[in-house]
mmCIF file of C-alpha atoms in Angstrom:
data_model
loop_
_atom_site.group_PDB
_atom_site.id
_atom_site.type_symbol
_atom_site.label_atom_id
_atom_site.label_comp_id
_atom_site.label_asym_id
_atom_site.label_seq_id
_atom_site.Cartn_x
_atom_site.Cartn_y
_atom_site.Cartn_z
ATOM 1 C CA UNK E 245 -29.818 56.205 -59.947
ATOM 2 C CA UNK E 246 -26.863 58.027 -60.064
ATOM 3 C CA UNK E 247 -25.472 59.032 -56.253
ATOM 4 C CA UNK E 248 -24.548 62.856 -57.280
ATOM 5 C CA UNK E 249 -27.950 63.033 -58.940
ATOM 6 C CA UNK E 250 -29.661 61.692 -56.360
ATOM 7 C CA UNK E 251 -28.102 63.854 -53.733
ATOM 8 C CA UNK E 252 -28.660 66.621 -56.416
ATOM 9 C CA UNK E 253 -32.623 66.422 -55.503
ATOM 10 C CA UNK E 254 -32.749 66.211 -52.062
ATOM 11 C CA UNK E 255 -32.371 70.116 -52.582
ATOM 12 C CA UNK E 256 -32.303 72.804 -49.785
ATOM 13 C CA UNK E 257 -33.571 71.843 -46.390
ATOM 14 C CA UNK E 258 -37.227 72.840 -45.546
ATOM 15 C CA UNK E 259 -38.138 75.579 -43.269
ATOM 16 C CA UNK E 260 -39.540 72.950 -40.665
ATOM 17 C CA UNK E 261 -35.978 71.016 -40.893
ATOM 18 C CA UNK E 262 -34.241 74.080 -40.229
ATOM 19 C CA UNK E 263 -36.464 75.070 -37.285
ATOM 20 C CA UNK E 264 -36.110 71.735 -35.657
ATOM 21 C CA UNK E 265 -32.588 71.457 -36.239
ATOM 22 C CA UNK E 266 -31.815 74.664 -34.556
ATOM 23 C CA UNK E 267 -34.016 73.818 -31.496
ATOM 24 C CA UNK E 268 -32.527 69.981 -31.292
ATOM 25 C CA UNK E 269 -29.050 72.810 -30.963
ATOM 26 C CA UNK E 270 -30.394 74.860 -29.024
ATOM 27 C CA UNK E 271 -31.959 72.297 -26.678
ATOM 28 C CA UNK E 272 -28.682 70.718 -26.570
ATOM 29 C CA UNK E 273 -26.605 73.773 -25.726
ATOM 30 C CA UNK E 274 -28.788 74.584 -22.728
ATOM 31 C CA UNK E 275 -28.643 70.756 -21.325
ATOM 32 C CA UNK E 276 -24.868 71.272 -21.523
ATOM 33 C CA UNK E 277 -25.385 74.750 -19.582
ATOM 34 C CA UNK E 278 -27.338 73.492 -17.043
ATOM 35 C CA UNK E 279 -25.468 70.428 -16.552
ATOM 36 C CA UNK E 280 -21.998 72.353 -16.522
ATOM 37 C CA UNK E 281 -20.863 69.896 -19.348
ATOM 38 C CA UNK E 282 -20.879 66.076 -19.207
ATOM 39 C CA UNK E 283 -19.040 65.817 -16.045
ATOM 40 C CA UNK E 284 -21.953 67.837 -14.022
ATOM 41 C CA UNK E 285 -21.453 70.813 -12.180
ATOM 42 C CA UNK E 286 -19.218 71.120 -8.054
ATOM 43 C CA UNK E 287 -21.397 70.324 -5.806
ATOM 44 C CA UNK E 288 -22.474 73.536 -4.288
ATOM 45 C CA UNK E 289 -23.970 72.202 -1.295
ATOM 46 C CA UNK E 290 -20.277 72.510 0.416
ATOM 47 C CA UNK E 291 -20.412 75.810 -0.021
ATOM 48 C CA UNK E 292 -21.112 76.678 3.944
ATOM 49 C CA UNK E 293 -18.055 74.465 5.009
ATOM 50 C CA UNK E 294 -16.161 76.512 3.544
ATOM 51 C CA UNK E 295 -17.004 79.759 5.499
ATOM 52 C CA UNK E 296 -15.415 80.705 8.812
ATOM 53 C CA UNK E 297 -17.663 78.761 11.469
ATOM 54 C CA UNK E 298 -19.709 76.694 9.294
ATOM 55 C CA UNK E 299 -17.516 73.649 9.240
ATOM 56 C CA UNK E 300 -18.876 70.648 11.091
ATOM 57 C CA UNK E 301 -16.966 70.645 14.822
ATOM 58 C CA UNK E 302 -15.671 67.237 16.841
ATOM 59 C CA UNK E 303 -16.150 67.985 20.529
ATOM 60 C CA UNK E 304 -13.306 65.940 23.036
ATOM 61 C CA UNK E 305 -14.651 63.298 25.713
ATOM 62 C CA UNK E 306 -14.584 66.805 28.151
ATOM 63 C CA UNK E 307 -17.185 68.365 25.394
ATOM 64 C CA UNK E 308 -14.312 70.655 24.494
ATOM 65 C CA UNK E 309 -14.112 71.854 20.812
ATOM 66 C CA UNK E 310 -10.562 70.761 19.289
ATOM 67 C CA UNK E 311 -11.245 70.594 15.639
ATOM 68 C CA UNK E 312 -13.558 71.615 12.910
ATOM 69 C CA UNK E 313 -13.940 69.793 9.570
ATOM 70 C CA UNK E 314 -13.489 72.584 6.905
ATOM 71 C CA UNK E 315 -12.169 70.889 3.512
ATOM 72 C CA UNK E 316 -9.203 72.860 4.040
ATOM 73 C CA UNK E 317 -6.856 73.208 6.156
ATOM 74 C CA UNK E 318 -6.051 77.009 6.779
ATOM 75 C CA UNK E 319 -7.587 79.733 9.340
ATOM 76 C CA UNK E 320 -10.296 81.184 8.133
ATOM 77 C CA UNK E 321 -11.592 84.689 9.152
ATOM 78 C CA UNK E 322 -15.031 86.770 9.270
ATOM 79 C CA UNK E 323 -15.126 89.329 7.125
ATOM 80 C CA UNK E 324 -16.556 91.783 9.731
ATOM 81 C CA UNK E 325 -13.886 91.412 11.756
ATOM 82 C CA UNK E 326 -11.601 92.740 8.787
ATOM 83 C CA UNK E 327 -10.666 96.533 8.329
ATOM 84 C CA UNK E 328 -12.670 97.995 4.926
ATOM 85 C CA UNK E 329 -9.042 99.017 3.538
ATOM 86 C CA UNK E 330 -8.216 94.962 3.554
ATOM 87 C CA UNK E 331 -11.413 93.916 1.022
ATOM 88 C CA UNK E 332 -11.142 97.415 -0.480
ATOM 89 C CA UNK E 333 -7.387 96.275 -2.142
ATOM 90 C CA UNK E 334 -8.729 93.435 -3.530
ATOM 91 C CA UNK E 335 -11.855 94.934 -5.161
ATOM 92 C CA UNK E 336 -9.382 97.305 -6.598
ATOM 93 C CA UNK E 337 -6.953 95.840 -8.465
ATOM 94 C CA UNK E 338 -8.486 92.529 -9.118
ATOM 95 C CA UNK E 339 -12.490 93.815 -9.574
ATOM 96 C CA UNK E 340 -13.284 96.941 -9.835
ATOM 97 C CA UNK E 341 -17.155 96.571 -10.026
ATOM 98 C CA UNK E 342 -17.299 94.085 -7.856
ATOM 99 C CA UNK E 343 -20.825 95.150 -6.580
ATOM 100 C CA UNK E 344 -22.492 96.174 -9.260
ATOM 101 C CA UNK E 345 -22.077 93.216 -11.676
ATOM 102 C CA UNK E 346 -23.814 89.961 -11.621
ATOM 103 C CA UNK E 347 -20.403 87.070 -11.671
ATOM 104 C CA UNK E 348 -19.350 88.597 -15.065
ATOM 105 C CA UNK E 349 -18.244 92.243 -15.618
ATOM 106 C CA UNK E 350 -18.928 92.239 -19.209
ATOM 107 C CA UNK E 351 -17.664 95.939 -19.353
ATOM 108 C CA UNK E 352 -14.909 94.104 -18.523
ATOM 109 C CA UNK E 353 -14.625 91.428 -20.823
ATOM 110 C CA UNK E 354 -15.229 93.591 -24.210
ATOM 111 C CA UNK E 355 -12.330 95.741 -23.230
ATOM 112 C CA UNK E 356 -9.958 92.331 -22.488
ATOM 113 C CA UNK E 357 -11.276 91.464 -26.076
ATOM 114 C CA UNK E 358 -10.536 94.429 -27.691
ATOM 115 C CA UNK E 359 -6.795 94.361 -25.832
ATOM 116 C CA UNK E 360 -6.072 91.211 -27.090
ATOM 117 C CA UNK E 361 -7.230 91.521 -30.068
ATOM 118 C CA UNK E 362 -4.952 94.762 -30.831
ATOM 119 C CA UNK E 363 -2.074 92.460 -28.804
ATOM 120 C CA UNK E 364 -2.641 89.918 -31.232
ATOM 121 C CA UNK E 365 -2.104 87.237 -27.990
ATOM 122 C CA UNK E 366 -4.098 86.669 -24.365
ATOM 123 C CA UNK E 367 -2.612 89.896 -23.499
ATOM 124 C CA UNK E 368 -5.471 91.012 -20.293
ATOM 125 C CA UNK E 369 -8.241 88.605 -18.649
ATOM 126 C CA UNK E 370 -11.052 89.511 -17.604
ATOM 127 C CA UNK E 371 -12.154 87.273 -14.318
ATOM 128 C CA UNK E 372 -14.075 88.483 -11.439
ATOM 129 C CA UNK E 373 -13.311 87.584 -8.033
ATOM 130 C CA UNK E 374 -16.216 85.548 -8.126
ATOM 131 C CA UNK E 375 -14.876 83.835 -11.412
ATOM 132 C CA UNK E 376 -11.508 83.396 -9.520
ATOM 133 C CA UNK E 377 -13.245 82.099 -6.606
ATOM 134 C CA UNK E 378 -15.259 79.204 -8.574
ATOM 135 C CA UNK E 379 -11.852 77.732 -9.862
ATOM 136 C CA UNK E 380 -10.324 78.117 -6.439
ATOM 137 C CA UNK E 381 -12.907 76.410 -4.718
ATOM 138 C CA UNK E 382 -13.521 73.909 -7.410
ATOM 139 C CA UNK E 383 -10.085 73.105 -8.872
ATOM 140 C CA UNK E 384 -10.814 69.761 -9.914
ATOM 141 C CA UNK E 385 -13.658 70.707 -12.505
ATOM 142 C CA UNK E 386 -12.688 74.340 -13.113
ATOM 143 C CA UNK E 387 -8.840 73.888 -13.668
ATOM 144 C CA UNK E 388 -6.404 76.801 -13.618
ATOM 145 C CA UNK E 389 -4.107 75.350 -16.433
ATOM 146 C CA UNK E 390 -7.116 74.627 -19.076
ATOM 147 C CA UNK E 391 -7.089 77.546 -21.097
ATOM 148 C CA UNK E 392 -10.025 76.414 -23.291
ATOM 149 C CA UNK E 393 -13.506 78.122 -23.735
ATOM 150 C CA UNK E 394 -15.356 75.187 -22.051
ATOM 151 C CA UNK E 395 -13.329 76.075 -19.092
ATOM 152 C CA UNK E 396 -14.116 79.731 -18.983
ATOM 153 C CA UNK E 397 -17.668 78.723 -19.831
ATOM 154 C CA UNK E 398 -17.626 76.579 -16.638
ATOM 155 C CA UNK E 399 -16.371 79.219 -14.511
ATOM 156 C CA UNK E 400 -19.200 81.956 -15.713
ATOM 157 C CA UNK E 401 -21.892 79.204 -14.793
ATOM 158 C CA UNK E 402 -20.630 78.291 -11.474
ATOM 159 C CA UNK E 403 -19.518 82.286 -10.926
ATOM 160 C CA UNK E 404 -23.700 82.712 -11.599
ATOM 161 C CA UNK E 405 -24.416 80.213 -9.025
ATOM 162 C CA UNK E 406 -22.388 81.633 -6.362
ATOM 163 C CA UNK E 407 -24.186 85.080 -6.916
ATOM 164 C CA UNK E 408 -27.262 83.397 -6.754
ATOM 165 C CA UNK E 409 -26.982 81.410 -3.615
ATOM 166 C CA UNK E 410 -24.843 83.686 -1.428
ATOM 167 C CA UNK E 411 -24.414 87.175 -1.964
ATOM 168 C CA UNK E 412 -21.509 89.854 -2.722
ATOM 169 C CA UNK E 413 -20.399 89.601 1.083
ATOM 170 C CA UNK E 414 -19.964 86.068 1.340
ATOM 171 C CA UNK E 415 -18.797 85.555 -2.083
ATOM 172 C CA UNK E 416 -15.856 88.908 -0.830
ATOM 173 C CA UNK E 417 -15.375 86.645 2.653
ATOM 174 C CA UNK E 418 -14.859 83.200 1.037
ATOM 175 C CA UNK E 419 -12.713 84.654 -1.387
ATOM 176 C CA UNK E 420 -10.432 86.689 1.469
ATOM 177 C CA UNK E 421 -10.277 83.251 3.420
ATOM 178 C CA UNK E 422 -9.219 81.192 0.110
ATOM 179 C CA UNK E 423 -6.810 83.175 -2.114
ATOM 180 C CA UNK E 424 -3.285 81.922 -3.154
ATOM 181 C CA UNK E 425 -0.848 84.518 -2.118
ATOM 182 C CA UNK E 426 2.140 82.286 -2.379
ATOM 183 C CA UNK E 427 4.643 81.145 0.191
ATOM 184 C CA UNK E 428 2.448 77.625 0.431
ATOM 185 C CA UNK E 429 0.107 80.030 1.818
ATOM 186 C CA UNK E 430 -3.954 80.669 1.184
ATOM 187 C CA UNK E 431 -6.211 83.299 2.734
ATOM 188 C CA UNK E 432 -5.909 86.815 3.820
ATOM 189 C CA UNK E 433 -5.342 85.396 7.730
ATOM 190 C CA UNK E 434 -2.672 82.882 6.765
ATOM 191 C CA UNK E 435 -0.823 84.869 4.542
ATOM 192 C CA UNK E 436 -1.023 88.069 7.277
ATOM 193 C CA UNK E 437 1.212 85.542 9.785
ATOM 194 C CA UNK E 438 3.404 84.687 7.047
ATOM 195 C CA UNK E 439 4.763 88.010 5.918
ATOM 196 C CA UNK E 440 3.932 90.400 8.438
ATOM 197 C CA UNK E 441 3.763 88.340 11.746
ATOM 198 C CA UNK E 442 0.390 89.558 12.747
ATOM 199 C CA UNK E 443 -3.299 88.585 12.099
ATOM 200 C CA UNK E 444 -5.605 89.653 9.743
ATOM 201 C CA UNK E 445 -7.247 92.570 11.302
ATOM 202 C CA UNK E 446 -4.305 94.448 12.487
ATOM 203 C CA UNK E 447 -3.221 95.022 8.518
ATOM 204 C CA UNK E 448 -2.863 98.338 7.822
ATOM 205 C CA UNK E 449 -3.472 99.979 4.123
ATOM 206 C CA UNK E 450 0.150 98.885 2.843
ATOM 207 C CA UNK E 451 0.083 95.990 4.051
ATOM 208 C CA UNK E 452 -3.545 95.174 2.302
ATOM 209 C CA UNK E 453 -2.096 96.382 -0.749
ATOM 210 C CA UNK E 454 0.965 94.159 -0.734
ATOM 211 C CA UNK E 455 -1.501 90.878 -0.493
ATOM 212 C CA UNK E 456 -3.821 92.107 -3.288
ATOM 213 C CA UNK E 457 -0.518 92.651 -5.290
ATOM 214 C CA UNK E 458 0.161 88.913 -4.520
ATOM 215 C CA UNK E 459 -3.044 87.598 -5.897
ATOM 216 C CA UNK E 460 -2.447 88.217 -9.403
ATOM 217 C CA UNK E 461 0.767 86.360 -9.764
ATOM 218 C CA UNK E 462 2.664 85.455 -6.198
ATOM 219 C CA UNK E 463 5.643 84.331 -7.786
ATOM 220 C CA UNK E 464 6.394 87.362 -9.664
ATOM 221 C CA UNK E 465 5.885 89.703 -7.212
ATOM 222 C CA UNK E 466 7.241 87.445 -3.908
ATOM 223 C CA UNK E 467 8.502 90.842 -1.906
ATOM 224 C CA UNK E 468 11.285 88.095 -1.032
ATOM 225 C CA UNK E 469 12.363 87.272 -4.665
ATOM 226 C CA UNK E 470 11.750 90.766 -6.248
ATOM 227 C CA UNK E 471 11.481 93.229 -3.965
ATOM 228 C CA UNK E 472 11.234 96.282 -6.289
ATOM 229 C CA UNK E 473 8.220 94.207 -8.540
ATOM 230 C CA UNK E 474 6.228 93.874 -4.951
ATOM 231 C CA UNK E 475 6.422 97.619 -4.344
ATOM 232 C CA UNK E 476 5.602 98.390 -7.785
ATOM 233 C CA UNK E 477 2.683 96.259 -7.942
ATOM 234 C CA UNK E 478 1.521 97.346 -4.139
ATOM 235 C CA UNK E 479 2.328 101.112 -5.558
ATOM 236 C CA UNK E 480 -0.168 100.469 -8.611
ATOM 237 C CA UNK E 481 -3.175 98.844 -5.597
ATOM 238 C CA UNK E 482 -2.327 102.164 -3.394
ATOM 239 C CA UNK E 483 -3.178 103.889 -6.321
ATOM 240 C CA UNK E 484 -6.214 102.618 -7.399
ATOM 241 C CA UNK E 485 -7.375 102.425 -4.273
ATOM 242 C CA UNK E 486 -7.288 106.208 -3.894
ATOM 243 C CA UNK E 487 -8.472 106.993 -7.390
ATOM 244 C CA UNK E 488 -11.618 104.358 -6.610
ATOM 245 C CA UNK E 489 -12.139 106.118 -2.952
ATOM 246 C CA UNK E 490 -11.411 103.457 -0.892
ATOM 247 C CA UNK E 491 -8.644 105.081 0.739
ATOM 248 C CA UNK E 492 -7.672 108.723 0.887
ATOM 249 C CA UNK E 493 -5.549 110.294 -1.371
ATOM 250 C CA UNK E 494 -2.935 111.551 1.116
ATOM 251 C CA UNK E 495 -2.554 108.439 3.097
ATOM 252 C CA UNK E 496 -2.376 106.511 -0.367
ATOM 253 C CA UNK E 497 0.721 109.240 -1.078
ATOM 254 C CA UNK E 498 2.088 108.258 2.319
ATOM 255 C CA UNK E 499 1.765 104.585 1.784
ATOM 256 C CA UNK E 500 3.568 104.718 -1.678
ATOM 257 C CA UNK E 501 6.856 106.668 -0.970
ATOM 258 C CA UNK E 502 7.409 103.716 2.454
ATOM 259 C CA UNK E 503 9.179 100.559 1.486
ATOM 260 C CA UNK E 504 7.774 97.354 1.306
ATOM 261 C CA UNK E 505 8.096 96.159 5.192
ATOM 262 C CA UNK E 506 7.881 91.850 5.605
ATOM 263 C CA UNK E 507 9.128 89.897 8.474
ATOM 264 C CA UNK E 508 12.855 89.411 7.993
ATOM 265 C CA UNK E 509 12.046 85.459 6.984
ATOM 266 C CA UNK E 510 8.435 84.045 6.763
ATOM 267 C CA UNK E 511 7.179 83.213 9.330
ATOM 268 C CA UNK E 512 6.340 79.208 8.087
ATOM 269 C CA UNK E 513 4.992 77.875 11.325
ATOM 270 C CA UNK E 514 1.545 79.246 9.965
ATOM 271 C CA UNK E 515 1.503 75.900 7.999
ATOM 272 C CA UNK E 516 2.033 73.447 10.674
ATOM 273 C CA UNK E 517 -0.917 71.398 11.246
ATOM 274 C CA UNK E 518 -3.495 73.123 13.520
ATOM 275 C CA UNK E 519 -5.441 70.319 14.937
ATOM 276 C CA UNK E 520 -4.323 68.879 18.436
ATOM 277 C CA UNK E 521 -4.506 65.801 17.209
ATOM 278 C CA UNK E 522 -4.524 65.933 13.330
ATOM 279 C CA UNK E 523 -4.006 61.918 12.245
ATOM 280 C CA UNK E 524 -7.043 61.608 15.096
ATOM 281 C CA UNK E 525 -9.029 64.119 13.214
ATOM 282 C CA UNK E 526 -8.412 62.493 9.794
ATOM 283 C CA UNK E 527 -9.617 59.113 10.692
ATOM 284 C CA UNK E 528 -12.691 60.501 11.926
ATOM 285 C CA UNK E 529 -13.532 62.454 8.732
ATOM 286 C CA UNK E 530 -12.921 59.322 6.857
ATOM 287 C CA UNK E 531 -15.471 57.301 9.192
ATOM 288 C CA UNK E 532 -17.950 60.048 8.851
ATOM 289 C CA UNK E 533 -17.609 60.397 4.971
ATOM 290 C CA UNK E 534 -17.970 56.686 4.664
ATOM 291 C CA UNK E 535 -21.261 57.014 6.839
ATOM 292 C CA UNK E 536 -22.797 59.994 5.894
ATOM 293 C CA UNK E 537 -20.686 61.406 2.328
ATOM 294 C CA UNK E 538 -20.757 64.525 1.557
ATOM 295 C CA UNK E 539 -23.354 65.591 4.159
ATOM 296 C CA UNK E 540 -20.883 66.448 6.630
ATOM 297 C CA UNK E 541 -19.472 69.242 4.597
ATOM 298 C CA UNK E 542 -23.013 70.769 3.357
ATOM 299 C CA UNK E 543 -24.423 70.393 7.437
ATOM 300 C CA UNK E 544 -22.939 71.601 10.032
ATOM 301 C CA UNK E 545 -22.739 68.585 12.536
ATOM 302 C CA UNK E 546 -21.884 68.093 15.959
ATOM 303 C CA UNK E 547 -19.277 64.902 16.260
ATOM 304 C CA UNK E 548 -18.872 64.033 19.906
ATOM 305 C CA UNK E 549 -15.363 61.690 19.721
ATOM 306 C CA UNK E 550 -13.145 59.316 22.546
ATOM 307 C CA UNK E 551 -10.416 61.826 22.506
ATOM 308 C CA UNK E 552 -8.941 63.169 25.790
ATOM 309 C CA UNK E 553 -7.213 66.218 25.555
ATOM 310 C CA UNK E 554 -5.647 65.797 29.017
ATOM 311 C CA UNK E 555 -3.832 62.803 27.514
ATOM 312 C CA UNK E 556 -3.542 63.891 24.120
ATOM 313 C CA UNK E 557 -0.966 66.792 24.975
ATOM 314 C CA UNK E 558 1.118 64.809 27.255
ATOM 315 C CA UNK E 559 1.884 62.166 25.146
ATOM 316 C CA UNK E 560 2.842 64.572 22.267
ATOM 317 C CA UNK E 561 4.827 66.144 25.052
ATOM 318 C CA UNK E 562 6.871 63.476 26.194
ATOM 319 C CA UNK E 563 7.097 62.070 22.783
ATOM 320 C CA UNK E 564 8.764 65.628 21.441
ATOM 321 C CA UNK E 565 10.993 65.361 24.267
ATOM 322 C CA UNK E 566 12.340 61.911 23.952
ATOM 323 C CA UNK E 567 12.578 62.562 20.358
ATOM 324 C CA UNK E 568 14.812 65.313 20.836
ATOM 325 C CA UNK E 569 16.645 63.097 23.414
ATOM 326 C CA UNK E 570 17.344 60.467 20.993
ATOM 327 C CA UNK E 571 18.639 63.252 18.003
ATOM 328 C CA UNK E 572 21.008 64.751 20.818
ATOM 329 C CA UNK E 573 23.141 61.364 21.352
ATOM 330 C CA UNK E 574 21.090 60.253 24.886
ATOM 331 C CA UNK E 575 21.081 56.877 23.924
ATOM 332 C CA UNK E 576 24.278 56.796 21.539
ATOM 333 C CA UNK E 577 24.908 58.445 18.183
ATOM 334 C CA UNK E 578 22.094 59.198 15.912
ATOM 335 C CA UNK E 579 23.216 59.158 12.371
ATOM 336 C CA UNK E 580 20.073 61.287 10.950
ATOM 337 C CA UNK E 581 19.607 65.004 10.334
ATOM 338 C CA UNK E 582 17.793 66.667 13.465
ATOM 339 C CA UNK E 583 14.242 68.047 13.185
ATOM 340 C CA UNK E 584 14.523 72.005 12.064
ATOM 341 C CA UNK E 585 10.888 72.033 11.041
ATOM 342 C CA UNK E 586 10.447 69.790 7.989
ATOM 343 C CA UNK E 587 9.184 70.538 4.704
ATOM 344 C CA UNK E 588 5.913 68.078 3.422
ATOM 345 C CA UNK E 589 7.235 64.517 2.251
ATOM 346 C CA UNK E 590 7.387 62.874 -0.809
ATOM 347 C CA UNK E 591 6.429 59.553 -1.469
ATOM 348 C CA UNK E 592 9.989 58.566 -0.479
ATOM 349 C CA UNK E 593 9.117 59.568 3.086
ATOM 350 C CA UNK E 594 11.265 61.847 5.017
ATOM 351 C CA UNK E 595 14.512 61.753 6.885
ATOM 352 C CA UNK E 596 13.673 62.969 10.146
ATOM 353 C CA UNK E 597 12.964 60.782 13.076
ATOM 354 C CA UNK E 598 9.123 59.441 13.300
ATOM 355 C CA UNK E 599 7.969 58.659 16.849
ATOM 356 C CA UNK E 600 4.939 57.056 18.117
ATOM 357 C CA UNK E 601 2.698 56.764 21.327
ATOM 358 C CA UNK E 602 0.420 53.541 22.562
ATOM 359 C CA UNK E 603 -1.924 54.034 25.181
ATOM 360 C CA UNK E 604 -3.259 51.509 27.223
ATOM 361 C CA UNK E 605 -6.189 51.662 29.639
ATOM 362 C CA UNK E 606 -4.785 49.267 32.527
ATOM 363 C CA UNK E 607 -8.689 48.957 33.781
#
C-alpha cells in the first residue's frame, strides 16, 4: 500500500488517545515539578545551618566554643535583634508584599510582563525576596546567570518550599544574613562593618536604605564608585519606605536631603577569617562530612575536638611576630613584598611570606 495513503487512514486521533496523551503530559510535567527537573531539587534539610545559631559548634579541649560549622563563612545575625527600619528597606524596594504573598507576588509578575512586553526587552523582574533567597542559598542548581524559564521555574518551586517549611520571619532573617551587597561582602551584619564601621543593630534609617539600595545591583550603585547613583537609589528606598509606612514621612524628608555618609575606606578586615584556628576547623568539617555527610549541616551537633586554645593563640602569636621579624631585615634582607593584608590567592599562590608552627608534646 501506498505510504501517503496509508498514513491518509490512520485519520484523527480518538478521544481516548487524546485523553491519555494529555495525562502521560500532564503526569510528566508534575514528575518534573516535584522533582525540580532531572537534577532533583537543594537539599532543604540545610536549611537550619544556615540561620544564626543553628550551625553545628566544635567545643576546645577546655569545653570552650571557638567555631561553628555554618556553610558559610560570614556573621550572621538574629533578626530580633535588628531595628524594624533595617528589614523594613528591604521589603520596600525589593518586595513590597512581602507578607501577604505566598513565594510569588503574581500582582507582581503580570505587571513585569506587561512592562516588558511594552519595552519590547527584560525591561523589570519580578522576584521576591524569597525567590532571591532560593538562588542565593542554592547557587549551584538555581544559577544567577541562566536566564531560561526552567531556571525561573526552579526558583518558584524552591521559593514554595521555603514558605512552606519556615515562615515569612525566617525566610526575612536568612535573607538579611545572606544578601550580596558588594565589596566581597554578604549579609546585613557584614556589610554594616564594611561601610559604616558599626554592627548591624546600631543602623539607623539611612543607613538601612543605603544597603537595600545595594541589593539590587552593588556594582552600580557602590557609594565608592558612584556616589551620586548610591544616594539616588537610597533617596528612591527613603521614599518608599515613607509612602509604604515603614518610616515617617518627616524623618524620610530628613534622611533624603543628608549625604550618603561611609567610612572613609572599607573597612575589609570584616573578611578575614573568623575562626581561631580556621585550617583546624576545616579539617574537622572534612572528617565529619566523610563520617556523617550532610547530617552535620541539617543537625545541630556538638563536636568536642583536641584543640587548646591556650596554645593555639600563642603560637599564632609568636609566629606573626617572627614573621614580621623576618620581612623587617632581622635575619638579613628579605626580597618579598611585606604583609599589608592580602587579597585571596590564585592558584599561583601568593607573594607574601607563609609561616608555620609544629608542636610537640615532649611527654
Amino acid at each position: 500500500m501506498d505510504p501517503l495513503r496509508r498514513l491518509h487512514g490512520m485519520g484523527r486521533p480518538t478521544c481516548r488517545q487524546v485523553v491519555g496523551g494529555g495525562t502521560a503530559a500532564a503526569a510528566l510535567l508534575w514528575l518534573v515539578w516535584v522533582r525540580c527537573g532531572g537534577a532533583g531539587c537543594p537539599d532543604l534539610t540545610r536549611l537550619p545551618s544556615y540561620a544564626p545559631g543553628g550551625a553545628s559548634v566544635l567545643l576546645a579541649r577546655d569545653g570552650a566554643v571557638f567555631a561553628h560549622l555554618a556553610p558559610v563563612d560570614h556573621p550572621l545575625i538574629p533578626l530580633d535583634s535588628l531595628p524594624e527600619h533595617v528589614g523594613g528597606a528591604f521589603i520596600a524596594v525589593e518586595d513590597r508584599r512581602f507578607f501577604r504573598h505566598d513565594g510569588v507576588d503574581w500582582i507582581r509578575v503580570a505587571g513585569a510582563v506587561k512592562a516588558n512586553l511594552v519595552a519590547g526587552r527584560s525591561a523589570q523582574g519580578a522576584s521576591t525576596l524569597t525567590m532571591q533567597l532560593a538562588r542565593t542559598l542554592f547557587p549551584g542548581r538555581i544559577r544567577r546567570q541562566d536566564r531560561t524559564l526552567s531556571r525561573k521555574l526552579l526558583e518558584v518551586r524552591v521559593a514554595g518550599e521555603l514558605e512552606e517549611r519556615l515562615g515569612k520571619e525566617a525566610i526575612l532573617e536568612l535573607y538579611l544574613n545572606h544578601v550580596y551587597l558588594g565589596g566581597g561582602v554578604q549579609g546585613v551584619q557584614a556589610a554594616s562593618r564594611y561601610y559604616f564601621g558599626k554592627d548591624a543593630p546600631e543602623l539607623d534609617a539611612e543607613e538601612a536604605a543605603l544597603l537595600a539600595a545595594l541589593a539590587r545591583a552593588p556594582a552600580l550603585y557602590d557609594p565608592y564608585d558612584h556616589p551620586e547613583a548610591a544616594r539616588d537609589r537610597r533617596n528612591l528606598v527613603l521614599g518608599l519606605m515613607a509612602e509604604q509606612g515603614r518610616l515617617p514621612p518627616e524623618e524620610a524628608r530628613a534622611a533624603r536631603a543628608r549625604p550618603v555618609r561611609v567610612l572613609p575606606e572599607p573597612a575589609r578586615d570584616g573578611r578575614r577569617a573568623r575562626h581561631l584556628a580556621p585550617y583546624f576547623v576545616e579539617e574537622v568539617r572534612r572528617l565529619l562530612e566523610r563520617e556523617f555527610g550532610g547530617r552535620i549541616y541539617a543537625e545541630r551537633f556538638t563536636v568536642h575536638t583536641t584543640l587548646d586554645v591556650t596554645a593555639q593563640r600563642a603560637a599564632r602569636e609568636e609566629l606573626n611576630d617572627q614573621l614580621r621579624a623576618v620581612e623587617a631585615g632581622a635575619f638579613g634582607r628579605f626580597p618579598g613584598p611585606a604583609f599589608r593584608g592580602a587579597p585571596r590567592s590564585t592558584s599561583e599562590g601568593t607573594p607574601y611570606l607563609q609561616g608555620a608552627v609544629v608542636v610537640i608534646d615532649v611527654a
